[in-house]
Coordinates of C-alpha atoms in Angstrom, one line a residue:
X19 CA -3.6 -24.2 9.9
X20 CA -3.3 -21.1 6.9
X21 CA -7.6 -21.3 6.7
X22 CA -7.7 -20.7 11.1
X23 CA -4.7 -17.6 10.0
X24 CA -7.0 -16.0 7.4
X25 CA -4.8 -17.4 4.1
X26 CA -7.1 -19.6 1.7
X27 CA -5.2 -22.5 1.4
X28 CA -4.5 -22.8 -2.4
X29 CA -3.1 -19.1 -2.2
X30 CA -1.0 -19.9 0.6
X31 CA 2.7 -19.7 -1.9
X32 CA 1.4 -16.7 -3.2
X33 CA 1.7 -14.5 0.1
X34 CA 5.5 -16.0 0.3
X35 CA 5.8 -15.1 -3.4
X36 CA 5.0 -11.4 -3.1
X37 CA 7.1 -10.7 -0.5
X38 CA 10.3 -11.7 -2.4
X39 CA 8.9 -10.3 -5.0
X40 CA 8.6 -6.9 -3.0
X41 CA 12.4 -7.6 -1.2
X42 CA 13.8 -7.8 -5.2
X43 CA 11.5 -4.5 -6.0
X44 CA 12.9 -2.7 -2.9
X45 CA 16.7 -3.7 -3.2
X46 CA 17.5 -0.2 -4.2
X47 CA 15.0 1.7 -2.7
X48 CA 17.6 2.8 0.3
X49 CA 20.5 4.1 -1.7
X50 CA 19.7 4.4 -5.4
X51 CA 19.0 8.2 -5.0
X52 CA 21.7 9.5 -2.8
X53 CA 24.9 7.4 -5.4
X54 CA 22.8 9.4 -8.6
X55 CA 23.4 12.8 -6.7
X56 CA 26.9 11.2 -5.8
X57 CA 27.8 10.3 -9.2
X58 CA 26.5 13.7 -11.2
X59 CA 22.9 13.7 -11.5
X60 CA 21.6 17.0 -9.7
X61 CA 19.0 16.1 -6.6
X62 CA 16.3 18.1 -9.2
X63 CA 17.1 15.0 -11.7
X64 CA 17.1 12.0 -9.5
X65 CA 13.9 13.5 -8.0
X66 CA 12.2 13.7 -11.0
X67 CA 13.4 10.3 -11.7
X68 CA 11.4 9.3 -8.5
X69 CA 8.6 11.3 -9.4
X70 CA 7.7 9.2 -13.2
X71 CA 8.5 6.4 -10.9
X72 CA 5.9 7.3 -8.9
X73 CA 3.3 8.3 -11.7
X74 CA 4.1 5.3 -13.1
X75 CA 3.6 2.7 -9.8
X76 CA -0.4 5.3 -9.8
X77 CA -1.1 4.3 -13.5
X78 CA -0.8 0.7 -12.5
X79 CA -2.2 0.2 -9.2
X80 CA -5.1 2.2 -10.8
X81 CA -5.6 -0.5 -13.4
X82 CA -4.3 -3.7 -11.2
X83 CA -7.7 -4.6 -10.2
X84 CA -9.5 -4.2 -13.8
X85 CA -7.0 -6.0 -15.5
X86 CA -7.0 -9.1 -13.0
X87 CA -10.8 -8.8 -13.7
X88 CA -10.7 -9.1 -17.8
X89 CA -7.1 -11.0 -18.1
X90 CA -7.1 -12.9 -15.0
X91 CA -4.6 -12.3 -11.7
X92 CA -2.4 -14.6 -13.2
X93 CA -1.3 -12.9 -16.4
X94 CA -1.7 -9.5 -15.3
X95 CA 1.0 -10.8 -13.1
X96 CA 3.4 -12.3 -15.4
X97 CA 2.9 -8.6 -17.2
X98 CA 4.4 -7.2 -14.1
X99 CA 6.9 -9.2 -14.5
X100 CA 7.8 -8.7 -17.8
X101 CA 7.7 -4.7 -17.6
X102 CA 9.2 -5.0 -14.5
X103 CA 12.3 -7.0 -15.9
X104 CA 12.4 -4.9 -19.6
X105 CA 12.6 -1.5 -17.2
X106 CA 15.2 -2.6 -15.0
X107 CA 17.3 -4.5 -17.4
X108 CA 17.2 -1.3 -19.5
X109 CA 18.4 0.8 -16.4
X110 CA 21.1 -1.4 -15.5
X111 CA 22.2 -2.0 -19.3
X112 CA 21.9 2.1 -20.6
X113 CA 21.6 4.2 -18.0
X114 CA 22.7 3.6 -14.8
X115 CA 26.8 3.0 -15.7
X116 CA 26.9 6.1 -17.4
X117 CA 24.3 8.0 -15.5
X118 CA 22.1 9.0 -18.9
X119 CA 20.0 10.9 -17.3
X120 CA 16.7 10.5 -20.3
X121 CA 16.8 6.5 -20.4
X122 CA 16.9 6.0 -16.5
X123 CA 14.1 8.6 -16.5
X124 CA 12.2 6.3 -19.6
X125 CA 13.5 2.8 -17.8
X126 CA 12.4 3.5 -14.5
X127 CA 9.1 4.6 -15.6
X128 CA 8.8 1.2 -17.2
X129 CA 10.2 -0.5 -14.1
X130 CA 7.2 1.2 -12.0
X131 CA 4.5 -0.9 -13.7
X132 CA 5.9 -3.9 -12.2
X133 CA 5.0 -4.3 -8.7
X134 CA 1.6 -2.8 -8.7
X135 CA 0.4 -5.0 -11.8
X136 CA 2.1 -8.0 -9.6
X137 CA 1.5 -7.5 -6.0
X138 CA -2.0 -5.9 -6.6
X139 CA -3.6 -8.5 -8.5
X140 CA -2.7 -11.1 -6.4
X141 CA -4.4 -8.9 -3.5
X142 CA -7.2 -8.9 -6.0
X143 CA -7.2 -12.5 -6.4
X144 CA -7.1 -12.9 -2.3
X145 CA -10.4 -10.9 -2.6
X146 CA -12.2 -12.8 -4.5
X147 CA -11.2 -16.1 -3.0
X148 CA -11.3 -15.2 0.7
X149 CA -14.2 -15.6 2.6
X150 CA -15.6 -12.7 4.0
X151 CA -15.5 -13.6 7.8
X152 CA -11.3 -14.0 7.2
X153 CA -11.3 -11.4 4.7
X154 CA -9.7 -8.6 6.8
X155 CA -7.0 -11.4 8.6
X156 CA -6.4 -12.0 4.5
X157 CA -5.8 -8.3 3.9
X158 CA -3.2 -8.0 6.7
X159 CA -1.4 -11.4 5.9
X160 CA -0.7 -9.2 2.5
X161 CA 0.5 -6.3 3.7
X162 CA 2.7 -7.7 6.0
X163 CA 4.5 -10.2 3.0
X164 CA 4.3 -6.7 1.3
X165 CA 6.1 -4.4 3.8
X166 CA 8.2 -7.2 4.9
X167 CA 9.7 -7.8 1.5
X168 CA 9.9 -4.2 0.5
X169 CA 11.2 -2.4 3.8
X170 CA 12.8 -4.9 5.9
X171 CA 14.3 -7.8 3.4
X172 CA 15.1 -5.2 0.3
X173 CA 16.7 -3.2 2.5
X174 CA 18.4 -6.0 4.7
X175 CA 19.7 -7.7 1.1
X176 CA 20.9 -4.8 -0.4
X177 CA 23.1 -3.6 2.7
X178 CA 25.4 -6.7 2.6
X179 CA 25.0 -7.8 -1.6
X180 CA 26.6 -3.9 -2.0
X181 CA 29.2 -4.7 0.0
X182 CA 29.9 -8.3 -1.8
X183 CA 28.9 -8.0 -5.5
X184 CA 28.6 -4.1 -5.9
X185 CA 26.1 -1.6 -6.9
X186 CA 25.8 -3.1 -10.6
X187 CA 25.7 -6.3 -9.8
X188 CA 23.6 -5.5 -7.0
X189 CA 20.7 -4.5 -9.4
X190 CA 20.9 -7.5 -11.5
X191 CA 20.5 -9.7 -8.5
X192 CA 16.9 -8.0 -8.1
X193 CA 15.9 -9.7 -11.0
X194 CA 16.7 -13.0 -10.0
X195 CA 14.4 -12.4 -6.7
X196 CA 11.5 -11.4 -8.0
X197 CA 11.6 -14.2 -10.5
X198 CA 11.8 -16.4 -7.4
X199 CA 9.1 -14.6 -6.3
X200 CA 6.9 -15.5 -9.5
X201 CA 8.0 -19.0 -9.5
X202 CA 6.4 -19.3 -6.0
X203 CA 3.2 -17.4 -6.4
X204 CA 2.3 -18.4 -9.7
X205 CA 3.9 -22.3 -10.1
X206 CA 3.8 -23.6 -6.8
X207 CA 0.0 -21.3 -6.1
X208 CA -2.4 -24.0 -7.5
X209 CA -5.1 -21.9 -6.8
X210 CA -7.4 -20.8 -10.0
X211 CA -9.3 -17.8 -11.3
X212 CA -12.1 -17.5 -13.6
X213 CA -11.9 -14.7 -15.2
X214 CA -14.8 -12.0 -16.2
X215 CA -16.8 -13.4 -19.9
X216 CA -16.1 -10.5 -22.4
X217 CA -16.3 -11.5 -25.8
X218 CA -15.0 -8.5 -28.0
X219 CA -13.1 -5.2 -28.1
X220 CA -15.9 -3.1 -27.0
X221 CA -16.7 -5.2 -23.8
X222 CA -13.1 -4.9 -22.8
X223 CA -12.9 -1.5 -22.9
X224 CA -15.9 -1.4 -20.9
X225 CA -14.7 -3.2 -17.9
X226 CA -11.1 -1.7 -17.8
X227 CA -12.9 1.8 -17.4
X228 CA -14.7 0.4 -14.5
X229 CA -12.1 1.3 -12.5
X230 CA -13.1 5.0 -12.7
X231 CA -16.7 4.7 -13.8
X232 CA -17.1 3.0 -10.6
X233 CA -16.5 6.3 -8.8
X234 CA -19.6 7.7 -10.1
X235 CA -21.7 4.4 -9.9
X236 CA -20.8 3.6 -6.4
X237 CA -19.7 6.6 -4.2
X238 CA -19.4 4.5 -1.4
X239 CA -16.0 3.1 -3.4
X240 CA -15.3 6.8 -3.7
X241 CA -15.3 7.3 0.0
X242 CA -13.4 4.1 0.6
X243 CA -10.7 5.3 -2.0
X244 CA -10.4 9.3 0.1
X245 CA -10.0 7.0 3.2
X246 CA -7.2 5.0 2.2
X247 CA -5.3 8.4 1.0
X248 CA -5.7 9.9 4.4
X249 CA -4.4 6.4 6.0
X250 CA -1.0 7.0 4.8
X251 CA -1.1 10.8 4.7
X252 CA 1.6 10.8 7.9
X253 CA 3.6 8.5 6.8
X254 CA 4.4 10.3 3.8
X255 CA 4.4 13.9 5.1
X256 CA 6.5 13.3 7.8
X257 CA 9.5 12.9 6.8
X258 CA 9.6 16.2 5.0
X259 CA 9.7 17.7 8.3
X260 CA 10.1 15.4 11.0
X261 CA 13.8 15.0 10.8
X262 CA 14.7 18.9 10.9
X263 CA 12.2 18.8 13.9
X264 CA 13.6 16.1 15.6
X265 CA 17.7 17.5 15.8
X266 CA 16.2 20.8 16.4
X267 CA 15.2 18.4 20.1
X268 CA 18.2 16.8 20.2
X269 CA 17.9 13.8 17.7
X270 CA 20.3 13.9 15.0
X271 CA 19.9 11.7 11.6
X272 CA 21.2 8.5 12.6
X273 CA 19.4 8.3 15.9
X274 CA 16.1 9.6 13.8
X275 CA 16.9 6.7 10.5
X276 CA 17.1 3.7 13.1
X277 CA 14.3 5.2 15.0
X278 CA 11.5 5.5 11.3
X279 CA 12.7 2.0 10.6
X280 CA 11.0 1.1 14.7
X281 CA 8.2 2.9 13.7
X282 CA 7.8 0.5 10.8
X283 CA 8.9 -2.8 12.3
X284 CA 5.6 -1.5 14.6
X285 CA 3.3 -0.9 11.4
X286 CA 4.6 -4.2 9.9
X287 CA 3.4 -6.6 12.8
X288 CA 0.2 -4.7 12.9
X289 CA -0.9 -5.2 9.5
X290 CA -1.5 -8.5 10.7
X291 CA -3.4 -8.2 14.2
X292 CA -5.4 -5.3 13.2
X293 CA -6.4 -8.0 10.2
X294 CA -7.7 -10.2 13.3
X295 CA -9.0 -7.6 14.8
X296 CA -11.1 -6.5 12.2
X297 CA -12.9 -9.6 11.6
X298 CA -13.6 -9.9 15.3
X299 CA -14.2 -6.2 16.3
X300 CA -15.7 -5.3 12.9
X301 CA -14.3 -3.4 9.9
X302 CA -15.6 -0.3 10.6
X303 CA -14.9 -0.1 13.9
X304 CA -11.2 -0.9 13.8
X305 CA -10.8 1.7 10.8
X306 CA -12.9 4.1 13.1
X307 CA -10.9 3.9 16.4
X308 CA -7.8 2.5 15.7
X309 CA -7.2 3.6 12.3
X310 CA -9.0 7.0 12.3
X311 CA -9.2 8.3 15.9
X312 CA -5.6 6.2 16.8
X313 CA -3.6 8.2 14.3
X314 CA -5.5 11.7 15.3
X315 CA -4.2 11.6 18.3
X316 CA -1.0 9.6 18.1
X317 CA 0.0 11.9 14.9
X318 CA 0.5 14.9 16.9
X319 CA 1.6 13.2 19.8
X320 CA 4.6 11.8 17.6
X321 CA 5.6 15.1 17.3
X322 CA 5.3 16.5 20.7
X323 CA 7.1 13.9 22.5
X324 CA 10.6 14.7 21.7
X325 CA 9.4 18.6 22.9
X326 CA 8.0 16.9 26.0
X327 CA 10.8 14.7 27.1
X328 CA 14.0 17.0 26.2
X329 CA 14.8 14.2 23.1
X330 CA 14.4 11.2 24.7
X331 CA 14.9 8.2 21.8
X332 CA 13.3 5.7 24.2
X333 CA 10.0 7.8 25.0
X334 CA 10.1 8.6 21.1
X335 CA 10.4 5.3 20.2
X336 CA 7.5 4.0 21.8
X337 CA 5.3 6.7 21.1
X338 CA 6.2 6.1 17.3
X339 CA 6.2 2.4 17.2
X340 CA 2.3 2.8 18.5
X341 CA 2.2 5.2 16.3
X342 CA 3.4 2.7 13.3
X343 CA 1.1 0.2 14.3
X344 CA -2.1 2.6 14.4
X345 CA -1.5 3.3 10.7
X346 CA -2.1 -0.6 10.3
X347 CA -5.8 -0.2 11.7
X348 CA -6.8 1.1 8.4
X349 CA -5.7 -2.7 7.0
X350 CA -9.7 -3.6 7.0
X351 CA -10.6 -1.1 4.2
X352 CA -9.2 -3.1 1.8
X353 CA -11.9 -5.6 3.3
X354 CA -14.8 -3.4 3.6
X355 CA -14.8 -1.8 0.1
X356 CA -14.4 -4.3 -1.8
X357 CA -17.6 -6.0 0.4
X358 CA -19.8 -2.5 -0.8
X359 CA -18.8 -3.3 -4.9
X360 CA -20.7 -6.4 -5.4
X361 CA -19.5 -8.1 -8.3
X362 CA -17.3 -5.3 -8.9
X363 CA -14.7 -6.1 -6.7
X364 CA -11.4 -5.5 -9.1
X365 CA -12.9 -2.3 -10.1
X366 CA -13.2 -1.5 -6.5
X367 CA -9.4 -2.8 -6.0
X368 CA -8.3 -0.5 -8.6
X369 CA -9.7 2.5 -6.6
X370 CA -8.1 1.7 -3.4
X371 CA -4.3 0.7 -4.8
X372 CA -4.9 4.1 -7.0
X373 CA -5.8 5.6 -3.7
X374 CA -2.7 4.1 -2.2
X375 CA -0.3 5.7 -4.6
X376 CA -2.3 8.8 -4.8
X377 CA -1.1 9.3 -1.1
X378 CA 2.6 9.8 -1.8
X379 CA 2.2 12.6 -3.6
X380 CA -0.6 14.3 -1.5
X381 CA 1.0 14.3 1.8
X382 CA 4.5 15.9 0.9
X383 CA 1.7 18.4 -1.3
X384 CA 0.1 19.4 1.9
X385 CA 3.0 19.4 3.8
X386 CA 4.6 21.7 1.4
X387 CA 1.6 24.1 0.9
X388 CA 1.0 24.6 4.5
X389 CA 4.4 24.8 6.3
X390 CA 5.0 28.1 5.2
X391 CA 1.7 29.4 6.6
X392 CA 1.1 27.1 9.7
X393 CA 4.5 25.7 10.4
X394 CA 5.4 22.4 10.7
X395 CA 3.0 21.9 13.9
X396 CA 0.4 23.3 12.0
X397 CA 0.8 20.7 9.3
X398 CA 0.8 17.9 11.9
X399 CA -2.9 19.2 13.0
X400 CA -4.1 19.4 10.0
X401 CA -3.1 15.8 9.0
X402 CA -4.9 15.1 12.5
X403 CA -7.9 16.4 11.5
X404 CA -8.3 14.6 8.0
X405 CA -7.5 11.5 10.5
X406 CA -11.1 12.5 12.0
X407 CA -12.4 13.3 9.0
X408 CA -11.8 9.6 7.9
X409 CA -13.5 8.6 11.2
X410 CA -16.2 10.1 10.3
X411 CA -16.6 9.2 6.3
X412 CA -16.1 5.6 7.3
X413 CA -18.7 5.6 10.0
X414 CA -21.7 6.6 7.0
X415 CA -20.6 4.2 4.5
X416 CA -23.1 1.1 5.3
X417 CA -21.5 -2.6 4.3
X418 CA -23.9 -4.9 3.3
X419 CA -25.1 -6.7 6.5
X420 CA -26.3 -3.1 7.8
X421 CA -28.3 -2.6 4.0
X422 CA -30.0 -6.1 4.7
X423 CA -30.4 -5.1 8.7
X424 CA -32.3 -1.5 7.3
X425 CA -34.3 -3.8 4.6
X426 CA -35.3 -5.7 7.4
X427 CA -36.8 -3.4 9.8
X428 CA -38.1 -1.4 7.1
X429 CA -40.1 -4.7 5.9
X430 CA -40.9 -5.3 9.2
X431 CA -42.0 -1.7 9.8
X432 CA -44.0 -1.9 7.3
X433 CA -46.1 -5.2 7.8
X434 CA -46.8 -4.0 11.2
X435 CA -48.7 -0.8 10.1
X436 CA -50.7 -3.1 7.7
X437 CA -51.9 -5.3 10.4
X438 CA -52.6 -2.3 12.5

């Protein structure tokens, strides 16, 4: 039954192990920075405790890939783990009771090599074990373990363990679920890896720089990786406007919090059928029309629709939950690049989670660098525009079978002058 879904069998654990993985990683992601700025940090300092977060959760997903190539998925894994445990256990322990501002901003740079170094390799390790027709269904079962544990459970978890075991306790308990988490995709996941031959220091080095070296070998990667940054460009710029825009048409904070979190539950179930869909209708295609041309015109319809319907949460809801899933049709480039690296595949990996993180700090960028000359409307066009733009890159990158289909004809085109 998991090899008709898309999930290779002996990895099968490991998709249940990231997500509560993800739900321990995301416990606090709802309320951690709102009780700093409650308890004496300034919103400037619990920002910037986000933002090494952030740089941090880059660094890794940048070397995720590389590393599962040279040490295997497995330990590069159980090093997520570890950092991930050392940097919240040295939150919990030093800075978070007595809100010391320099060791949370050290600890939770530490904590933000954990997930990526987990939750990446194994989407590394599903690469390389997946066969390509079920490659893209793959991709989408891992994204939706991924947002389900992070956005839905986390959050879910934390909103009643607060209430029961408090905000200390609450932290520690994270621990315990992403250990879970390891136990299942590590212990129970019988699956193995063989790992990339290198034999010395040097050759090392060599392969963990693949991960940008690749961007001048292979520019086709390259593309891949500006891609995936668009995919998520909305979802990250929005809400640095989108709330002020929606109570200025008559939807205040609560309404607009319960309606983001539709938006997801939309993105979250179609992770997985825009994974089916792209190994039917084709990787490019789906990232083309649903992913690309979808999100043009859905991302400025989002933000018309409370103008055009006097602030109705029902029309809004629907337009966003569409909206939500549409960012899922870009699920099958983490298909199609890796397909277009060859043997290169972590490498390739490595580009697209870098990609991935790059995204959070692009979109509020634009956002930020264009509302004062444009407006928030003006941002929201733009953002639908590099959703074309993305159309169009992935529409020239060629995938293997159309490199053998070109060989082909070209042989063929050739032979026939000959004869003639």
């Amino acid at each position: 039954m998991l090899e008709r879904i898309g999930i290779t069998k002996n990895l099968g654990w490991g998709f249940f192990g990231v997500m509560l993985f993800m739900m321990g990683d995301g416990i606090e992601a709802g309320w951690l920075s709102p009780f700093l700025v409650d308890n004496g940090l300034t919103i400037q300092q619990s920002a910037a405790i986000f933002t090494v977060y952030g740089i941090s959760i880059a660094l890794a997903s940048w070397f995720s890939g590389v590393c599962s190539d040279v040490f295997g998925p497995k330990r590069t894994m159980m090093i997520g783990l570890a950092v991930y445990i050392i940097g919240t256990a040295g939150f919990i322990t030093f800075g978070f009771p007595t809100m010391n501002y320099e060791v949370m901003l050290l600890t939770y740079f530490i904590k933000g090599f954990g997930y990526p170094l987990f939750a990446y390799s194994f989407l590394t390790w599903v690469i390389y074990k997946t066969p390509a027709r079920k490659l893209s269904s793959a991709v989408g079962w891992f994204w939706f373990a991924f947002c389900a544990g992070m956005m839905v459970l986390g959050a879910w978890y934390s909103s009643y363990a607060i209430q029961y075991l408090g905000y200390i306790n609450t932290l520690w308990s994270s621990i315990f679920w992403v250990c879970l988490g390891t136990f299942f995709a590590l212990v129970l996941n019988k699956d193995t890896f063989v790992k990339k031959d290198v034999s010395n220091y040097r050759e090392t080095m060599r392969e963990l720089v693949k991960g940008i070296t690749i961007l001048k070998s292979n520019p086709r990667v390259a593309a891949g990786g500006v891609v995936r940054v668009i995919n998520t460009l909305s979802a990250y710029g929005f809400p640095v406007f989108l709330p002020i825009h929606m109570a200025q048409h008559g939807i205040e904070t609560t309404a607009w919090l319960q309606l983001w979190g539709t938006f997801f539950i939309g993105n979250i179930i179609f992770n997985l059928v825009f994974g089916f869909v792209g190994d039917t209708f084709g990787w490019k295609n789906t990232i083309i029309w649903f992913g690309g041309i979808g999100c043009a015109i859905f991302t400025p319809l989002l933000f018309y629709t409370p103008v055009l319907t006097n602030g109705s949460i029902l029309m809004t809801s629907i337009v966003g939950f569409i909206w939500g899933g549409l960012v899922a049709g870009f699920v099958p480039i983490g298909a199609l690049v890796p397909s277009i690296a060859g043997d290169e595949k972590g490498a390739a990996m490595s580009v697209l989670n870098f990609a991935a993180g790059l995204s959070t700090f692009v979109a509020p960028a634009i956002a930020l660098a264009f509302i004062g000359l444009v407006g928030a409307e003006g941002v929201v066009w733009i953002f639908s525009f590099l959703y074309v733009v993305s159309a169009v890159i992935v529409k020239f990158i060629r995938v293997p079978e159309e490199e053998d289909m070109r060989k082909s004809v070209r042989v063929y085109s050739e032979s026939t002058a000959r004869v003639e």
